[in-house]
Tab-separated table of C-alpha atoms in Angstrom:
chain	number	residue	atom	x	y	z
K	10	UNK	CA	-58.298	-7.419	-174.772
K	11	UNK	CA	-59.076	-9.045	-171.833
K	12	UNK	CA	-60.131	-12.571	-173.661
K	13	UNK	CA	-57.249	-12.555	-175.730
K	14	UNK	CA	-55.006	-12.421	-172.312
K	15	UNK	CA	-56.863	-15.227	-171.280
K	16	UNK	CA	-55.907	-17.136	-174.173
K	17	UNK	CA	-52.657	-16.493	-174.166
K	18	UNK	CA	-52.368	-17.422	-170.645
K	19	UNK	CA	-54.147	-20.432	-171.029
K	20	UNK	CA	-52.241	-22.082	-174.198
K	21	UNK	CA	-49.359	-21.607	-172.140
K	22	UNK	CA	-50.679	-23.257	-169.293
K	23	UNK	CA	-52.809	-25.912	-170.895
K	24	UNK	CA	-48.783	-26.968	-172.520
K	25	UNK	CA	-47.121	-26.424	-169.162
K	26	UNK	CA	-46.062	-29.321	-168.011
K	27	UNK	CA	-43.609	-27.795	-165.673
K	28	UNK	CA	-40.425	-29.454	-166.709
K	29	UNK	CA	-38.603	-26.981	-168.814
K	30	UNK	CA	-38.988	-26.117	-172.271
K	31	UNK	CA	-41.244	-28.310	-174.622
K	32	UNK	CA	-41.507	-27.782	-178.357
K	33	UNK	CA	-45.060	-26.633	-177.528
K	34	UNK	CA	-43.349	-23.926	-174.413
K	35	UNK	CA	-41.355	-22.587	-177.689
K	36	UNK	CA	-43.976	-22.557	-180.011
K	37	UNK	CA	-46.304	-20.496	-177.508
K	38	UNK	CA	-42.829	-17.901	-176.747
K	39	UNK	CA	-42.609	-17.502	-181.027
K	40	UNK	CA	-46.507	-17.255	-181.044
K	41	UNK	CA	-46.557	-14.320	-177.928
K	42	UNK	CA	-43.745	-12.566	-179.296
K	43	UNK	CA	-45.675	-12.320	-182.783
K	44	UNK	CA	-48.723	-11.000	-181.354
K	45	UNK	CA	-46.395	-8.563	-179.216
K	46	UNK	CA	-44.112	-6.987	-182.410
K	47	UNK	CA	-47.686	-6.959	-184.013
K	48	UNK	CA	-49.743	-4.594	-181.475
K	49	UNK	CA	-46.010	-2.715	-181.269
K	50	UNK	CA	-46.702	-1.711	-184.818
K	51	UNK	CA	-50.619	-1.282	-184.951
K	52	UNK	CA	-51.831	-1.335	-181.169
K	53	UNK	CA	-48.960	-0.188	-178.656
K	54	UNK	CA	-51.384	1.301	-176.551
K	55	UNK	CA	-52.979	-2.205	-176.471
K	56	UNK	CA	-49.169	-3.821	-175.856
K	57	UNK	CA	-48.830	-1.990	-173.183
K	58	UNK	CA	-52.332	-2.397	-171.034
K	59	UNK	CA	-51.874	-5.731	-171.691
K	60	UNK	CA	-48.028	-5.982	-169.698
K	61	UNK	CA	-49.859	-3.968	-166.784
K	62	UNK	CA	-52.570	-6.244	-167.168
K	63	UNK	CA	-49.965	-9.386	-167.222
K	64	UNK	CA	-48.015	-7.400	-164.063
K	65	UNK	CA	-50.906	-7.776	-162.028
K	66	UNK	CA	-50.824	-11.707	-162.355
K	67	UNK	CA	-47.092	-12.086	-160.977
K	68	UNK	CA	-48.573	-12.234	-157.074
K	69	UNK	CA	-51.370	-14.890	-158.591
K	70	UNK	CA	-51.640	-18.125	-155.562
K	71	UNK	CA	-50.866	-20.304	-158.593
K	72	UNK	CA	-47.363	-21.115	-159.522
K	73	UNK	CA	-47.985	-21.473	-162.958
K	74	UNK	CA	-49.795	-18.600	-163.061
K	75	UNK	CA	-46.947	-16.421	-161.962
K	76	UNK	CA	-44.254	-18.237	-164.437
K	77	UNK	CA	-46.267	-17.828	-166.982
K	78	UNK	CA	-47.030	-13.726	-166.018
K	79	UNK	CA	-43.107	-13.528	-165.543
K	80	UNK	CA	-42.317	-15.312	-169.033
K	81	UNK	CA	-45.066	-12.518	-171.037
K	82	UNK	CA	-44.038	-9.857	-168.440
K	83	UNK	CA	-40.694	-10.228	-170.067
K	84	UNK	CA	-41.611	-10.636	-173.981
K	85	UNK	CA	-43.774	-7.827	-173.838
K	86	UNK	CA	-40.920	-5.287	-172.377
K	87	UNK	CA	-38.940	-6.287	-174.905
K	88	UNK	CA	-41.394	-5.021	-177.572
K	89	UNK	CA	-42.653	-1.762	-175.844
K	90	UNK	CA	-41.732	1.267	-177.747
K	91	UNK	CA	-39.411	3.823	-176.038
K	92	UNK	CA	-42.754	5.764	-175.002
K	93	UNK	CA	-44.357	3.423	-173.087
K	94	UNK	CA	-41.170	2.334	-171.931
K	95	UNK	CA	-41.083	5.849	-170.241
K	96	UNK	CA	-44.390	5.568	-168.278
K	97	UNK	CA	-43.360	2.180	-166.619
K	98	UNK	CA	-42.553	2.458	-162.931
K	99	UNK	CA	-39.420	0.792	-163.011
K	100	UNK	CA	-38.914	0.250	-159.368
K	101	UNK	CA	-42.663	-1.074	-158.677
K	102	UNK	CA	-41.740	-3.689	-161.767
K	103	UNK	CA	-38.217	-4.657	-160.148
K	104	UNK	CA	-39.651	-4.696	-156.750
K	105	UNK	CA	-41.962	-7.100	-157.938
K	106	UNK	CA	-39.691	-9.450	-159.377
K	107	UNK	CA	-37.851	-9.362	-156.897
K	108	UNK	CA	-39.852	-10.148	-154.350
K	109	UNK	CA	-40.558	-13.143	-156.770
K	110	UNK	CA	-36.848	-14.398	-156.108
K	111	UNK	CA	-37.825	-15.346	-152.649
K	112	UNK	CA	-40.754	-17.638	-154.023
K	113	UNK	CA	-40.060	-21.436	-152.983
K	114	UNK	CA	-40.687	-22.792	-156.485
K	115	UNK	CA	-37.618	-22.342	-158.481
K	116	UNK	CA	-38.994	-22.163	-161.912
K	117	UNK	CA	-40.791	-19.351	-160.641
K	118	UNK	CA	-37.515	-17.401	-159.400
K	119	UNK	CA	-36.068	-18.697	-162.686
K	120	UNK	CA	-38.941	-16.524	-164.888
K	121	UNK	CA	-38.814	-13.894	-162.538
K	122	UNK	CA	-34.852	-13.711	-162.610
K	123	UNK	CA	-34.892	-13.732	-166.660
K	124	UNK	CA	-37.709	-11.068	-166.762
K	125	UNK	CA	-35.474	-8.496	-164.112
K	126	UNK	CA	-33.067	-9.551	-166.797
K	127	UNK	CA	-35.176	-8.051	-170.124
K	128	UNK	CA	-36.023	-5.189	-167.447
K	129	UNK	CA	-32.356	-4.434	-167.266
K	130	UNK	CA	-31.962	-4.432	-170.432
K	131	UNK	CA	-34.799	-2.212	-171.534
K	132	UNK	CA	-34.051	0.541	-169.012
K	133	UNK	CA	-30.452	0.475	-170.045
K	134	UNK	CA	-31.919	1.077	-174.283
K	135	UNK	CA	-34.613	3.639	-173.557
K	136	UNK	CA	-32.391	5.806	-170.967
K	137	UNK	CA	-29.524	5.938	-173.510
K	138	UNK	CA	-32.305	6.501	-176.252
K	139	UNK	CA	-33.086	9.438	-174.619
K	140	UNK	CA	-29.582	10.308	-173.777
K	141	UNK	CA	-29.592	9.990	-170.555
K	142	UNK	CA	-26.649	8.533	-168.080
């Protein structure tokens, strides 16, 4: 598990070249999001250690570090089944991000901004999965 974080992370920022989104940015989103709806299906247990594992990385010194924890941070919510969705601390993860909105890089309040976004999002699905108001 841990190796295959690594990997990720370093594709990503081995293509970084911190002006928006290249073809290669894209290709590395399609390629994590793959991997992501794959372990949903087979591994979710996996999916899941590996978003806590990608958490810890947002509050890395290295800018690109934290964009690129932000940008995973984010495709891996979006995959997480309603169960694991249920054991996240959602006020740790928001608190988080947010504190990432006072960063002085931009493109890492950008991530961090679209990630709080996905959050949103989630919490809103899984609460009114479980019925809940």
């Amino acid at each position: 598990m841990f190796r295959c974080v690594h990997f990720w992370g370093w594709r990503s920022l081995e293509s970084s070249s911190g002006q928006g989104h290249t073809k290669t940015d894209k290709e590395m989103t399609v390629f994590q999001t793959s991997m992501c709806s794959i372990l949903t299906q087979k591994k979710p247990a996996v999916l899941y250690g590996f978003f806590l594992e990608t958490m810890s990385y947002v509050k890395n010194d290295l800018l690109r570090i934290r964009i690129a924890a932000c940008k995973l941070a984010g495709i891996i919510v979006k995959q997480l089944s309603v169960h694991y969705l249920k054991k996240l601390d959602w006020p740790a993860l928001r608190n988080s991000l947010q504190e990432l909105q006072l960063d002085s890089d931009p493109g890492v309040r950008k991530a961090a901004l679209e990630t709080l976004k996905v959050l949103d999002s989630c919490s809103q699905h899984w609460q009114l999965a479980l019925g809940l108001p």
